[in-house]
Amino acid sequence: MTKPSERCKRLLAVAAAGGALAAAVTAAVPASAASAPIQRIQLLAFNDFHGNLEPPSGSGGRIQTGTSSTGAAVNVDAGGAAYLSTHLKALRAGERDSFTVSSGDLIGASPLLSAAFHDEPTIEAHNLMDVDLGVVGNHEFDEGVAELLRIQKGGCIRDGEGANNQNSCPAKDLGGKRFRGADFPYLAANVEYTATGRTILSATHVEKFHQGAKVGFIGVVTKTTPSIVTASGVAGLTFTDEADTINRYAAQLQAQGVQAIVAVIHEGGSQAGLYNACSNLNGAVLDLNNRISPSVDVLLNAHTHAGYNCKLNDPAGNPRVVVQGASAGRLISEVDLAFDRRTGDINRAQTTATNHVVTRTVPADPAITGLIARYQGYLGPIASRELGSISADLVRATSPAGEAPLSNVLADAAKADASVQGNGPVEIGFINPGGVRADLPFAPDGVVQYGEAFSVQPFSNYNVSKTLKGSDLKAVLEQQFDNPGAGQNRILGVSGLTYSWSDSAPKGSKVSNVLVNGQPLDLSRSYRVAGNNFLLEGGDNFTAFAQGTAPLYGGLDIEAFASYLEANSPLAPPALDRITRLP
């Protein structure tokens, strides 16, 4: 177990300064008799866990299971590593052939309990859960490829570098143990070193089951990763097309005699129905399914945090399972693979899938609860440290113009951050909506603890200021409405800036009446702006930010947020008067 790195130390320093499974689980299928042609292989998958060791709260900790007679949603509490482990064990009970997959974003954007220790507790928990295989998600690159390789292989962090170096830390760290890495292999078939074309991790995995049955797995991450991860996190890497990569490796597996193939894809879609439905499925998954070879029998999805259970026709017109299990360990996708021993392939007609809710009405796995308690002890009083107070809920929900109270506060905090003022006073602050991960509730008494603030901004990005021309600022604002891959308008939180935008105006001309601190935007003048390094390096396809000059990197964004809370307590929700929507 490593000692906290400098980034971890800074996180800690700022805080210190300021019912039964039976109803939910289908009966296990008995192992095939030696003479039966069909051999049952159980595949269990979950995705987008994001370090949620403790049960997630709010809407992110529930699954809708139905609708009441009055039309209200019926929800159940779901998730939590100790409950996830119990459900996995119950599903595996009686199964001779079972295989468990994490489909990406197992780590990253994690709560403080995991993030303060570089997500090592999450990896340890999933080692205890007997996960067999992992696939990289975009958040596995949040701290760069060197840190991802350390997560895989184990070892200690060299402060300031994040390098995988076994000799960079003392022999004994937290709890007298070194971090040994993931017991399961990670796959990254479409992530290559640009200089060599070599994949950063294995592309495929072949699992051998009893009676000689073999199933091949191919793991890929969304090709959009470079636009949704900090530039430093993916420097020197190339992300190839998901479907093209899967088809290439599927052909290689077949050439090796492996006919049963599962693609684990950290990309997906969404649908309108409940978690086991497939109603009006949309998103990238449709294009992928249409382009992925018929030789691939199952598509396990992730990334979009949706629950769905579909059978879609492949390019040859044959139905195949396409399934995703929401996020944060709230659902387990169980695929009952019908392996035909005569052909070595999957019988699609007899292969089914079910999404199971990870309820909290079962006993918690004591091994996982013990691990969580141990790390809670290491964390000490940090999470409960009081930073200040708020006078009402600060929420992410937006006005019709796209403005959110909490986004306004975080943009204000970025603008006020003393650590980025060195190259001149900052006039404008920005925050990307994807960087705001949780609401900040008033209950029970308005006091904001460090753990709550960290849940709002868990990425540990650095704040940075840059100098932008007024014309570049105008381009940034227009890019909110012409954002490839966003699927919708992506409205930034702003501070020191007001403007109007028109729904009916053409792209590139939607924004008008831009004022900077009350004065009209001068397209030829230079302005100093601040925000997190992900956004100001061009993340989320806001490429105009990359035109900025004279960057000054300051402290972590959570530090700025904590300081702003302390300086402005009690903090009231700001007025939603910075963005005006026109017809």
Coordinates of C-alpha atoms in Angstrom, one line a residue:
M1 CA 0.0 0.0 0.0
T2 CA 1.6 3.3 -1.0
K3 CA 1.9 6.4 1.0
P4 CA -0.1 9.3 -0.3
S5 CA 1.6 11.1 -3.2
E6 CA 2.1 14.8 -3.3
R7 CA -1.3 15.2 -4.9
C8 CA -2.9 13.1 -2.2
K9 CA -1.0 15.0 0.5
R10 CA -2.4 18.3 -0.9
L11 CA -5.9 16.9 -0.8
L12 CA -5.4 15.9 2.8
A13 CA -3.7 19.2 3.7
V14 CA -6.4 21.4 2.4
A15 CA -9.1 19.4 4.2
A16 CA -7.0 19.4 7.4
A17 CA -6.6 23.1 7.2
G18 CA -10.0 24.2 6.6
G19 CA -35.1 -8.7 1.4
A20 CA -33.7 -11.8 0.0
L21 CA -31.7 -12.4 -3.2
A22 CA -34.1 -15.1 -4.4
A23 CA -36.6 -12.6 -5.7
A24 CA -34.0 -10.8 -7.7
V25 CA -31.8 -13.6 -9.0
T26 CA -32.9 -16.2 -11.5
A27 CA -32.2 -19.8 -10.6
A28 CA -28.8 -21.0 -11.6
V29 CA -28.6 -23.3 -14.6
P30 CA -27.1 -26.7 -13.7
A31 CA -23.8 -27.5 -15.3
S32 CA -24.2 -29.4 -18.5
A33 CA -23.9 -33.1 -18.5
A34 CA -20.9 -34.5 -20.4
S35 CA -23.1 -35.9 -23.1
A36 CA -25.1 -32.7 -23.7
P37 CA -24.1 -30.6 -26.7
I38 CA -24.8 -27.3 -25.0
Q39 CA -22.5 -26.2 -22.1
R40 CA -23.7 -23.3 -20.0
I41 CA -21.2 -20.6 -19.2
Q42 CA -22.2 -17.8 -16.8
L43 CA -20.8 -14.3 -17.7
L44 CA -21.2 -11.6 -15.0
A45 CA -20.5 -8.0 -15.8
F46 CA -20.7 -4.5 -14.2
N47 CA -19.5 -1.2 -15.4
D48 CA -18.6 2.4 -14.4
F49 CA -18.0 1.6 -10.7
H50 CA -16.0 4.8 -10.2
G51 CA -14.7 3.9 -6.8
N52 CA -18.1 3.8 -5.1
L53 CA -17.0 1.5 -2.3
E54 CA -19.6 2.9 0.1
P55 CA -23.3 2.8 -1.1
P56 CA -23.8 5.8 -3.4
S57 CA -26.3 8.4 -2.2
G58 CA -29.2 10.3 -3.9
S59 CA -30.5 9.3 -7.3
G60 CA -27.1 7.8 -8.2
G61 CA -27.8 5.2 -5.5
R62 CA -31.2 4.0 -6.7
I63 CA -32.6 1.9 -9.6
Q64 CA -36.2 2.4 -10.8
T65 CA -38.0 -0.9 -10.8
G66 CA -41.4 0.1 -11.8
T67 CA -44.2 2.7 -11.7
S68 CA -46.9 3.1 -9.1
S69 CA -50.7 3.3 -9.9
T70 CA -50.3 7.1 -9.7
G71 CA -47.5 7.2 -12.3
A72 CA -44.8 7.8 -9.7
A73 CA -41.4 6.0 -10.1
V74 CA -40.8 3.1 -7.8
N75 CA -37.2 3.0 -6.8
V76 CA -35.0 0.7 -4.7
D77 CA -31.7 1.6 -3.0
A78 CA -28.8 -0.1 -4.9
G79 CA -25.0 -0.3 -4.9
G80 CA -22.2 -0.5 -2.4
A81 CA -19.1 -2.7 -2.8
A82 CA -20.0 -5.0 0.1
Y83 CA -23.5 -5.7 -1.3
L84 CA -22.1 -6.1 -4.9
S85 CA -19.7 -8.8 -3.6
T86 CA -22.6 -10.6 -1.8
H87 CA -24.7 -10.6 -5.0
L88 CA -21.8 -11.8 -7.1
K89 CA -21.2 -14.7 -4.8
A90 CA -24.9 -15.6 -4.8
L91 CA -25.1 -15.6 -8.6
R92 CA -22.0 -17.8 -8.9
A93 CA -23.3 -20.3 -6.4
G94 CA -23.7 -23.7 -8.1
E95 CA -22.1 -22.6 -11.3
R96 CA -19.3 -24.7 -12.6
D97 CA -18.3 -22.2 -15.3
S98 CA -18.5 -18.5 -14.3
F99 CA -16.5 -15.4 -15.4
T100 CA -16.7 -11.9 -14.0
V101 CA -15.9 -8.7 -16.0
S102 CA -15.5 -5.1 -15.1
S103 CA -16.3 -3.1 -18.3
G104 CA -14.3 0.1 -17.6
D105 CA -14.2 3.2 -15.4
L106 CA -13.7 0.9 -12.4
I107 CA -11.6 3.8 -11.1
G108 CA -11.5 7.6 -11.6
A109 CA -14.0 10.3 -10.6
S110 CA -14.2 8.4 -7.3
P111 CA -15.4 9.5 -3.9
L112 CA -12.7 10.6 -1.4
L113 CA -12.4 7.2 0.3
S114 CA -11.0 5.8 -2.9
A115 CA -9.5 8.8 -4.6
A116 CA -7.4 9.9 -1.6
F117 CA -5.4 6.7 -2.0
H118 CA -5.2 6.7 -5.9
D119 CA -8.1 4.2 -6.1
E120 CA -6.0 1.4 -4.5
P121 CA -8.9 0.5 -2.2
T122 CA -11.2 -0.1 -5.1
I123 CA -8.7 -2.4 -6.8
E124 CA -8.2 -4.3 -3.6
A125 CA -12.0 -4.7 -3.1
H126 CA -12.4 -6.1 -6.6
N127 CA -9.5 -8.5 -6.0
L128 CA -11.6 -9.7 -3.1
M129 CA -14.7 -10.0 -5.3
D130 CA -12.8 -12.3 -7.6
V131 CA -13.1 -10.2 -10.7
D132 CA -11.6 -12.1 -13.6
L133 CA -11.1 -9.4 -16.3
G134 CA -11.1 -5.6 -16.6
V135 CA -11.3 -3.3 -19.6
V136 CA -10.0 0.2 -19.6
G137 CA -12.5 3.1 -19.6
N138 CA -11.7 6.7 -20.3
H139 CA -11.3 7.4 -16.6
E140 CA -8.6 4.8 -16.3
F141 CA -6.5 7.5 -18.0
D142 CA -7.3 10.3 -15.6
E143 CA -3.7 10.2 -14.1
G144 CA -2.0 9.0 -17.3
V145 CA -0.8 5.7 -18.7
A146 CA 2.0 5.2 -16.2
E147 CA -0.5 5.3 -13.3
L148 CA -2.8 2.9 -15.2
L149 CA 0.1 0.5 -15.6
R150 CA 0.8 0.8 -11.8
I151 CA -2.8 0.0 -11.1
Q152 CA -2.4 -3.2 -13.2
K153 CA 1.0 -4.2 -12.0
G154 CA 1.3 -2.7 -8.5
G155 CA 4.0 -0.8 -6.9
C156 CA 4.4 2.7 -5.4
I157 CA 4.0 6.2 -6.8
R158 CA 7.0 8.5 -7.1
D159 CA 5.8 11.8 -5.9
G160 CA 5.6 14.4 -8.6
E161 CA 5.9 11.8 -11.4
G162 CA 3.3 9.1 -10.9
A163 CA 5.8 6.6 -12.3
N164 CA 5.6 2.9 -11.8
N165 CA 8.7 2.4 -9.7
Q166 CA 9.0 -0.2 -7.0
N167 CA 12.0 1.4 -5.4
S168 CA 10.4 4.8 -4.9
C169 CA 8.8 4.2 -1.6
P170 CA 9.7 2.6 1.7
A171 CA 9.3 -1.2 2.1
K172 CA 6.2 -0.7 4.4
D173 CA 3.5 1.7 3.8
L174 CA -0.1 2.0 5.0
G175 CA -1.0 -1.1 7.0
G176 CA 2.4 -2.6 6.4
K177 CA 1.5 -3.7 2.9
R178 CA 2.5 -2.7 -0.6
F179 CA -0.1 -2.2 -3.3
R180 CA 0.1 -5.4 -5.5
G181 CA -2.1 -4.2 -8.3
A182 CA -5.1 -5.8 -9.9
D183 CA -5.2 -9.6 -9.7
F184 CA -7.1 -9.5 -13.0
P185 CA -5.8 -8.5 -16.4
Y186 CA -6.9 -5.2 -18.0
L187 CA -7.6 -5.2 -21.8
A188 CA -7.0 -2.2 -24.1
A189 CA -7.2 -3.4 -27.7
N190 CA -7.6 0.0 -29.3
V191 CA -5.1 2.0 -27.2
E192 CA -1.7 2.1 -28.8
Y193 CA 1.6 3.9 -28.2
T194 CA 1.7 6.4 -31.0
A195 CA 5.4 5.9 -31.6
T196 CA 5.4 2.2 -31.9
G197 CA 1.8 1.1 -32.6
R198 CA 2.0 -1.4 -29.7
T199 CA -1.0 -1.7 -27.4
I200 CA -0.4 -0.4 -23.9
L201 CA -2.0 -3.6 -22.4
S202 CA -3.2 -6.9 -23.8
A203 CA -5.8 -6.7 -26.6
T204 CA -7.5 -10.0 -26.0
H205 CA -8.0 -12.7 -23.4
V206 CA -9.0 -16.4 -23.9
E207 CA -10.6 -18.1 -21.0
K208 CA -10.6 -21.9 -20.9
F209 CA -13.5 -23.6 -19.1
H210 CA -14.1 -27.2 -18.3
Q211 CA -14.4 -29.8 -21.1
G212 CA -12.1 -27.6 -23.3
A213 CA -14.6 -24.8 -23.9
K214 CA -12.9 -21.6 -24.9
V215 CA -14.3 -18.0 -25.0
G216 CA -12.4 -15.1 -26.3
F217 CA -12.7 -11.5 -25.0
I218 CA -11.8 -8.3 -26.7
G219 CA -11.7 -5.1 -24.7
V220 CA -11.9 -1.5 -26.1
V221 CA -12.6 2.0 -24.8
T222 CA -14.5 4.8 -26.5
K223 CA -12.4 6.4 -29.3
T224 CA -13.5 9.8 -27.9
T225 CA -11.3 9.4 -24.9
P226 CA -8.8 12.1 -26.0
S227 CA -11.5 14.7 -26.0
I228 CA -12.9 13.8 -22.5
V229 CA -9.7 13.2 -20.6
T230 CA -6.9 15.7 -19.8
A231 CA -4.4 16.0 -22.6
S232 CA -1.6 14.9 -20.3
G233 CA -3.4 11.8 -19.5
V234 CA -3.4 10.5 -23.1
A235 CA -0.2 12.1 -24.3
G236 CA 1.7 9.8 -26.7
L237 CA -1.4 7.5 -27.2
T238 CA -3.6 6.7 -30.1
F239 CA -7.2 5.5 -29.8
T240 CA -8.3 3.6 -32.8
D241 CA -11.9 3.0 -33.9
E242 CA -13.7 0.5 -31.7
A243 CA -15.5 -1.6 -34.3
D244 CA -12.5 -1.8 -36.7
T245 CA -10.3 -2.9 -33.8
I246 CA -12.8 -5.5 -32.6
N247 CA -13.2 -6.9 -36.1
R248 CA -9.4 -7.2 -36.5
Y249 CA -8.9 -9.1 -33.2
A250 CA -12.0 -11.2 -33.7
A251 CA -10.5 -12.5 -37.0
Q252 CA -7.2 -13.3 -35.1
L253 CA -9.1 -15.2 -32.4
Q254 CA -10.9 -17.2 -35.0
A255 CA -7.6 -18.0 -36.7
Q256 CA -6.5 -19.3 -33.3
G257 CA -9.5 -21.6 -33.2
V258 CA -11.6 -19.5 -30.8
Q259 CA -15.1 -19.1 -32.2
A260 CA -17.0 -17.9 -29.1
I261 CA -16.2 -14.2 -28.8
V262 CA -17.4 -11.5 -26.4
A263 CA -16.6 -7.8 -27.0
V264 CA -16.4 -5.6 -23.9
I265 CA -16.9 -2.0 -25.1
H266 CA -16.6 1.0 -22.9
E267 CA -19.1 2.8 -25.0
G268 CA -22.9 2.5 -25.1
G269 CA -26.2 4.2 -25.5
S270 CA -29.5 4.8 -23.6
Q271 CA -33.1 3.7 -23.7
A272 CA -36.5 4.8 -22.4
G273 CA -37.5 1.8 -20.4
L274 CA -36.6 0.2 -17.1
Y275 CA -33.3 -1.5 -16.5
N276 CA -34.1 -4.8 -18.2
A277 CA -35.9 -3.3 -21.2
C278 CA -34.7 -2.2 -24.6
S279 CA -37.1 0.7 -25.5
N280 CA -36.0 3.2 -28.2
L281 CA -32.3 2.4 -27.8
N282 CA -30.1 5.1 -29.1
G283 CA -26.5 6.3 -29.0
A284 CA -23.1 5.0 -30.3
V285 CA -24.0 1.4 -29.6
L286 CA -26.3 1.3 -32.6
D287 CA -23.5 2.2 -35.1
L288 CA -21.1 -0.1 -33.3
N289 CA -23.5 -3.1 -33.4
N290 CA -24.1 -2.5 -37.2
R291 CA -20.3 -2.5 -37.9
I292 CA -19.1 -5.2 -35.5
S293 CA -18.5 -8.6 -37.2
P294 CA -21.1 -11.3 -36.9
S295 CA -18.3 -13.5 -35.5
V296 CA -18.7 -11.6 -32.2
D297 CA -21.5 -13.1 -30.1
V298 CA -22.1 -10.7 -27.2
L299 CA -21.5 -6.9 -26.7
L300 CA -21.0 -5.8 -23.1
N301 CA -21.5 -2.0 -23.0
A302 CA -20.5 0.8 -20.6
H303 CA -19.7 4.5 -20.4
T304 CA -23.3 5.9 -20.7
H305 CA -24.3 4.7 -17.2
A306 CA -27.6 3.3 -18.6
G307 CA -29.3 0.0 -17.9
Y308 CA -30.6 -2.0 -20.9
N309 CA -30.9 -5.5 -22.0
C310 CA -31.3 -5.9 -25.8
K311 CA -31.0 -8.4 -28.6
L312 CA -29.9 -6.6 -31.8
N313 CA -29.4 -8.0 -35.2
D314 CA -25.8 -8.2 -36.2
P315 CA -24.7 -7.3 -39.8
A316 CA -25.7 -10.9 -40.9
G317 CA -29.2 -10.5 -39.4
N318 CA -28.6 -12.7 -36.4
P319 CA -29.7 -11.5 -33.0
R320 CA -27.0 -11.0 -30.3
V321 CA -27.1 -9.9 -26.7
V322 CA -26.2 -6.2 -26.1
V323 CA -26.4 -5.3 -22.5
Q324 CA -25.2 -2.6 -20.0
G325 CA -25.6 -2.4 -16.2
A326 CA -26.1 1.3 -15.2
S327 CA -23.2 2.5 -13.0
A328 CA -21.7 2.5 -9.5
G329 CA -22.3 -1.2 -8.9
R330 CA -26.1 -0.9 -8.9
L331 CA -26.7 -3.6 -11.5
I332 CA -25.0 -6.9 -12.4
S333 CA -25.5 -8.0 -16.0
E334 CA -25.7 -11.8 -16.2
V335 CA -25.3 -13.5 -19.6
D336 CA -26.1 -17.2 -19.8
L337 CA -23.9 -18.2 -22.7
A338 CA -25.0 -21.4 -24.5
F339 CA -21.7 -22.8 -25.7
D340 CA -22.1 -25.5 -28.4
R341 CA -19.3 -28.0 -28.0
R342 CA -19.9 -29.4 -31.5
T343 CA -19.0 -26.1 -33.1
G344 CA -17.0 -24.3 -30.4
D345 CA -19.3 -21.3 -30.9
I346 CA -22.2 -19.7 -29.1
N347 CA -25.8 -20.8 -29.7
R348 CA -27.3 -17.3 -30.0
A349 CA -30.9 -18.6 -29.8
Q350 CA -30.3 -20.2 -26.4
T351 CA -28.2 -17.3 -25.0
T352 CA -30.0 -14.9 -22.7
A353 CA -29.2 -12.0 -20.4
T354 CA -30.6 -10.5 -17.2
N355 CA -29.8 -7.3 -15.3
H356 CA -30.0 -7.9 -11.5
V357 CA -30.4 -5.1 -9.0
V358 CA -27.7 -5.0 -6.4
T359 CA -30.0 -4.5 -3.5
R360 CA -28.9 -3.5 0.0
T361 CA -31.3 -6.0 1.7
V362 CA -28.7 -8.8 1.7
P363 CA -25.8 -9.3 4.2
A364 CA -22.8 -7.1 3.5
D365 CA -19.6 -9.1 2.6
P366 CA -17.5 -8.8 5.8
A367 CA -14.2 -8.9 3.9
I368 CA -15.3 -5.8 1.9
T369 CA -16.7 -4.0 5.0
G370 CA -13.4 -4.7 6.8
L371 CA -11.4 -3.2 3.9
I372 CA -13.6 -0.1 3.9
A373 CA -13.3 0.3 7.6
R374 CA -9.5 0.1 7.4
Y375 CA -9.3 2.9 4.8
Q376 CA -11.8 4.9 6.7
G377 CA -9.3 4.7 9.6
Y378 CA -6.4 5.8 7.4
L379 CA -8.5 8.8 6.2
G380 CA -9.3 9.8 9.8
P381 CA -11.3 13.0 10.3
I382 CA -10.5 14.3 6.8
A383 CA -13.8 13.6 5.2
S384 CA -15.8 15.2 8.1
R385 CA -13.7 18.3 8.3
E386 CA -16.1 21.3 8.2
L387 CA -15.3 23.9 5.4
G388 CA -18.2 26.3 5.8
S389 CA -21.9 26.3 5.2
I390 CA -24.6 26.9 2.6
S391 CA -28.0 28.5 3.0
A392 CA -29.9 26.1 0.6
D393 CA -29.2 23.2 -1.8
L394 CA -26.7 23.9 -4.5
V395 CA -27.8 21.7 -7.4
R396 CA -26.6 20.8 -10.9
A397 CA -30.1 21.0 -12.4
T398 CA -30.2 23.7 -15.1
S399 CA -32.5 26.6 -16.0
P400 CA -34.0 26.6 -19.5
A401 CA -31.0 28.7 -20.5
G402 CA -28.7 25.9 -19.3
E403 CA -27.4 27.7 -16.2
A404 CA -27.0 25.8 -12.9
P405 CA -26.5 27.2 -9.4
L406 CA -23.7 24.8 -8.5
S407 CA -21.9 25.4 -11.8
N408 CA -22.0 29.1 -11.2
V409 CA -20.4 28.6 -7.7
L410 CA -17.6 26.5 -9.1
A411 CA -16.9 29.0 -11.9
D412 CA -16.8 31.7 -9.2
A413 CA -14.3 29.6 -7.2
A414 CA -12.1 29.1 -10.3
K415 CA -12.1 32.9 -11.0
A416 CA -11.3 33.7 -7.3
D417 CA -8.5 31.1 -7.0
A418 CA -5.5 32.9 -5.7
S419 CA -3.1 30.2 -7.0
V420 CA -3.7 31.2 -10.7
Q421 CA -3.5 35.0 -10.4
G422 CA 0.3 35.3 -10.9
N423 CA 0.2 36.3 -14.5
G424 CA -2.4 39.0 -14.0
P425 CA -5.9 39.2 -12.4
V426 CA -8.4 36.6 -13.7
E427 CA -11.5 38.2 -15.2
I428 CA -13.5 35.1 -16.2
G429 CA -14.1 31.7 -14.7
F430 CA -15.4 28.5 -16.4
I431 CA -16.5 25.0 -15.4
N432 CA -17.6 22.2 -17.7
P433 CA -20.9 20.5 -16.7
G434 CA -19.2 17.1 -16.7
G435 CA -16.8 18.3 -14.0
V436 CA -19.7 18.7 -11.6
R437 CA -20.4 15.2 -10.3
A438 CA -22.9 15.6 -7.4
D439 CA -25.3 18.1 -5.8
L440 CA -24.4 19.8 -2.6
P441 CA -27.4 19.4 -0.3
F442 CA -28.3 21.6 2.6
A443 CA -29.5 18.8 4.8
P444 CA -29.2 18.3 7.7
D445 CA -27.8 21.7 8.8
G446 CA -26.1 23.4 5.9
V447 CA -22.6 22.5 7.0
V448 CA -20.4 21.4 4.2
Q449 CA -17.8 18.8 5.0
Y450 CA -14.7 18.1 3.0
G451 CA -16.0 14.7 1.8
E452 CA -19.2 16.3 0.4
A453 CA -17.2 19.0 -1.4
F454 CA -14.9 16.4 -2.9
S455 CA -17.9 14.4 -4.2
V456 CA -18.8 17.5 -6.2
Q457 CA -15.3 17.8 -7.7
P458 CA -13.6 14.4 -7.5
F459 CA -11.2 14.6 -10.4
S460 CA -8.3 16.3 -8.7
N461 CA -7.7 18.5 -11.7
Y462 CA -5.4 21.5 -11.4
N463 CA -6.8 25.0 -11.9
V464 CA -5.0 26.9 -14.6
S465 CA -5.3 30.4 -16.0
K466 CA -4.7 31.4 -19.6
T467 CA -4.8 34.6 -21.7
L468 CA -7.4 34.4 -24.5
K469 CA -8.3 36.9 -27.2
G470 CA -11.9 38.1 -27.2
S471 CA -12.4 36.3 -30.5
D472 CA -11.3 33.0 -28.9
L473 CA -13.7 33.6 -26.0
K474 CA -16.5 34.1 -28.5
A475 CA -15.5 30.8 -30.3
V476 CA -15.6 29.0 -26.9
L477 CA -19.2 30.2 -26.3
E478 CA -20.2 29.2 -29.8
Q479 CA -18.7 25.7 -29.4
Q480 CA -21.3 25.1 -26.7
F481 CA -23.8 24.6 -29.5
D482 CA -21.6 22.9 -32.0
N483 CA -20.0 20.2 -29.9
P484 CA -19.3 16.9 -31.8
G485 CA -20.1 13.9 -29.7
A486 CA -21.9 15.8 -27.0
G487 CA -25.3 14.9 -28.4
Q488 CA -26.8 18.1 -27.0
N489 CA -25.9 21.6 -26.0
R490 CA -23.0 21.6 -23.5
I491 CA -23.4 24.8 -21.5
L492 CA -20.5 25.9 -19.4
G493 CA -20.7 27.5 -16.0
V494 CA -19.4 31.0 -16.2
S495 CA -18.2 33.7 -13.8
G496 CA -17.6 37.4 -14.7
L497 CA -19.4 36.8 -18.0
T498 CA -22.9 37.3 -19.2
Y499 CA -24.4 36.6 -22.6
S500 CA -27.5 35.6 -24.6
W501 CA -28.0 32.7 -27.0
S502 CA -30.7 32.0 -29.6
D503 CA -32.2 28.7 -30.2
S504 CA -33.1 29.6 -33.8
A505 CA -29.9 31.3 -34.8
P506 CA -27.5 29.3 -37.0
K507 CA -24.5 27.5 -35.6
G508 CA -21.6 29.8 -35.2
S509 CA -23.9 32.8 -34.6
K510 CA -26.0 31.7 -31.6
V511 CA -24.3 33.9 -29.0
S512 CA -24.9 37.6 -28.6
N513 CA -24.6 40.5 -26.1
V514 CA -21.5 39.1 -24.4
L515 CA -20.4 41.2 -21.5
V516 CA -17.3 40.8 -19.4
N517 CA -17.8 42.2 -15.9
G518 CA -20.5 44.5 -17.4
Q519 CA -18.5 45.7 -20.4
P520 CA -19.0 44.5 -24.0
L521 CA -16.6 41.8 -25.2
D522 CA -13.8 43.3 -27.2
L523 CA -12.8 40.7 -29.9
S524 CA -9.3 42.1 -30.2
R525 CA -8.6 42.5 -26.5
S526 CA -6.8 39.9 -24.3
Y527 CA -8.6 38.4 -21.2
R528 CA -7.3 36.3 -18.4
V529 CA -9.5 33.2 -17.8
A530 CA -9.4 30.3 -15.3
G531 CA -10.8 26.8 -15.1
N532 CA -9.6 23.2 -14.6
N533 CA -6.8 22.0 -16.8
F534 CA -9.0 19.4 -18.5
L535 CA -11.3 22.1 -19.9
L536 CA -8.6 24.7 -20.6
E537 CA -6.5 22.2 -22.5
G538 CA -9.4 21.7 -24.9
G539 CA -11.4 18.9 -23.2
D540 CA -15.0 18.2 -24.1
N541 CA -14.2 19.4 -27.6
F542 CA -13.8 23.1 -26.5
T543 CA -10.8 23.4 -28.7
A544 CA -10.8 27.2 -28.7
F545 CA -9.4 27.1 -25.2
A546 CA -6.2 25.6 -26.6
Q547 CA -5.6 29.0 -28.3
G548 CA -4.8 30.4 -24.9
T549 CA -1.3 31.6 -24.0
A550 CA 0.8 32.1 -20.9
P551 CA -0.7 29.2 -18.9
L552 CA -0.2 29.3 -15.1
Y553 CA -1.0 26.1 -13.3
G554 CA -2.1 26.5 -9.7
G555 CA -3.5 24.2 -7.0
L556 CA -6.2 21.5 -7.2
D557 CA -9.7 22.6 -8.2
I558 CA -11.0 21.1 -4.9
E559 CA -8.6 23.4 -3.0
A560 CA -10.1 26.4 -4.8
F561 CA -13.6 25.2 -4.0
A562 CA -12.8 24.6 -0.4
S563 CA -11.2 28.1 0.0
Y564 CA -14.2 29.7 -1.7
L565 CA -16.6 28.0 0.7
E566 CA -14.5 29.1 3.7
A567 CA -14.3 32.7 2.5
N568 CA -18.0 33.0 1.6
S569 CA -19.8 31.1 4.3
P570 CA -22.8 30.9 4.5
L571 CA -22.9 30.6 0.8
A572 CA -26.3 31.2 -0.9
P573 CA -27.2 29.9 -4.3
P574 CA -26.3 32.5 -6.9
A575 CA -29.0 34.1 -9.1
L576 CA -29.5 32.5 -12.5
D577 CA -28.9 35.7 -14.4
R578 CA -25.7 35.1 -16.3
I579 CA -27.1 33.3 -19.4
T580 CA -30.3 34.3 -21.3
R581 CA -32.0 32.1 -23.8
L582 CA -33.7 33.8 -26.7
P583 CA -36.2 32.2 -29.2

